[in-house]
Structure formats: C-alpha cells, structure tokens
Steps between C-alpha positions, in 0.01 A plus 500: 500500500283740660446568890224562726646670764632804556892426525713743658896418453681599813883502437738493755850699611609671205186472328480239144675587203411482158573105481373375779220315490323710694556789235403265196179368683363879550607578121346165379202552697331886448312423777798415818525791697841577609507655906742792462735552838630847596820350571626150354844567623476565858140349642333593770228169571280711694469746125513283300197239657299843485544537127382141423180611681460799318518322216330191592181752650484636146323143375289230672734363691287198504618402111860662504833238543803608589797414367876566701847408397750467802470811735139563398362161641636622881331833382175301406493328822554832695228623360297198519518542891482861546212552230330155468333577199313203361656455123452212279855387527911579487754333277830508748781438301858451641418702807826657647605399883555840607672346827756293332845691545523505095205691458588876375531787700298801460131382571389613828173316705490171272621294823385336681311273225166490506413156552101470561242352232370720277153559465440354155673309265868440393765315318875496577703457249886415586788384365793236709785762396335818571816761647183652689346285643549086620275254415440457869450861552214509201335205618483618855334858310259302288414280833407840716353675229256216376592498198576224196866412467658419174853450421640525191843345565843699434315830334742719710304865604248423212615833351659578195835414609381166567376438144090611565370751198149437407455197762205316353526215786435809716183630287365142560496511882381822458215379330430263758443816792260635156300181497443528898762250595 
C-alpha cells in the first residue's frame, strides 16, 4: 500500500512511542514524515503550530496530509487559523478537549479551542469512552472545523493503552484523505 501524499505524523503531548500506531505507520511507511517538537512535555501552542509550518513549508503543501493524535489536532487547528495554509487534508484522531478539567496540566496557550473550519479537508476520528475528550465535545470539534466524523465506538484514547498498534482501520481512512476524499 503505497501513498501519494506527502504524510507528515504529528504526535501529540508526550510525543508517540514505539507502539503506537503512529510510530509503526512512520516505520511501515519509509516515506511518513514524523514533525519533531522541541518540547513534548511542556507545549507551548503558539511553538509548536510554528514547527508544523516549518515543516509543512518544506513540501507542497498542496499534496501533504496531516495526521494528529489527541493534543496535535487542537495544534492542527491553531495552525490552520493562524497560517491557513491550503494542504490536501488532516487525519484528527481523538483530539484532546484541552478545556475539560481532566485535561493535563503543563500545556500553556492550547485554550481556548479553536473551533473555526479549516481550510481544507478533515476526518475526526473519536471514540464514546475517550478520558479526553466526550463524544459531544468531538462532535461539536468536527462540526466547527468542517471536518468528517467517524466514531469507532469504545476505542478509549486510540493509543496504545487502549489496544491500537499498527491500526489498519486507521490506514484505511487514511487512504481515503490519499484518494482526495
């Protein structure tokens, strides 16, 4: 299974380790780009929307996809508003309500949400038991942001602790921002 686009994986707090799907997608796939933070512990949005540009800038950002896992989908959609750089699409998956009083301290500028739509296309993907987000919460995010929504029933975080490795499910939704939606 080969790609077209330029895929950039954009991790979020903590960056991915070595299981998550994230991690096994860039290793099955020479060709995923991995978006390295200065800090994965401690965020800053405002440095860490800059980076995606960088990195984003360094392709045509007309063929490159984004994909985000939980703090890096409120990242995306920062820098979606302050950049509005024309790519050919974002994967969102679980994206992390960084105003729900059980998100993590330690991440400073990711409030309030961003909640406009982005200017190109997405796909949610959620989970009805994520400790990170509510369904409502992600639905109202997909809603503002224009994007797809797809649930994927109890699939906690969609991390490793919630059972997601290589996540081909994932791949195939992928494939779908490849093929142009």
């Amino acid at each position: 299974m080969n790609f077209q686009s330029t895929i950039l994986i954009t991790p979020g707090l903590g960056n991915s380790g070595e299981q998550h799907w994230q991690t096994l997608w860039e290793k099955q796939f020479s060709d995923f780009k991995r978006i390295e933070q200065k800090d994965w512990d401690t965020p800053v949005c405002s440095d860490w929307t800059k980076v995606i540009d960088e990195v984003v800038m360094q392709y045509d950002p007309a063929n490159v996809i984004l994909v985000g896992h939980s703090l890096a989908c409120t990242t995306i959609a920062s820098w979606a508003k302050q950049y509005n750089r024309k790519i050919k699409g974002a994967l969102l998956v679980a994206p992390s309500d960084t105003e729900a009083p059980t998100y993590p301290a330690g991440t400073t500028g990711f409030t309030p949400m961003t909640l406009f739509r982005l200017p190109f296309p997405s796909i949610v993907v959620t989970s009805t038991n994520d400790y990170y987000v509510t369904l409502d919460r992600a639905t109202q995010f997909a809603d503002a942001w224009g994007s797809e929504l797809v649930v994927i029933g109890e699939a906690g975080h969609i991390n490793v602790a919630a059972g997601f490795g290589e996540w081909p499910a994932g791949l195939e939704i992928l494939r779908r921002l490849d093929n142009g939606l």
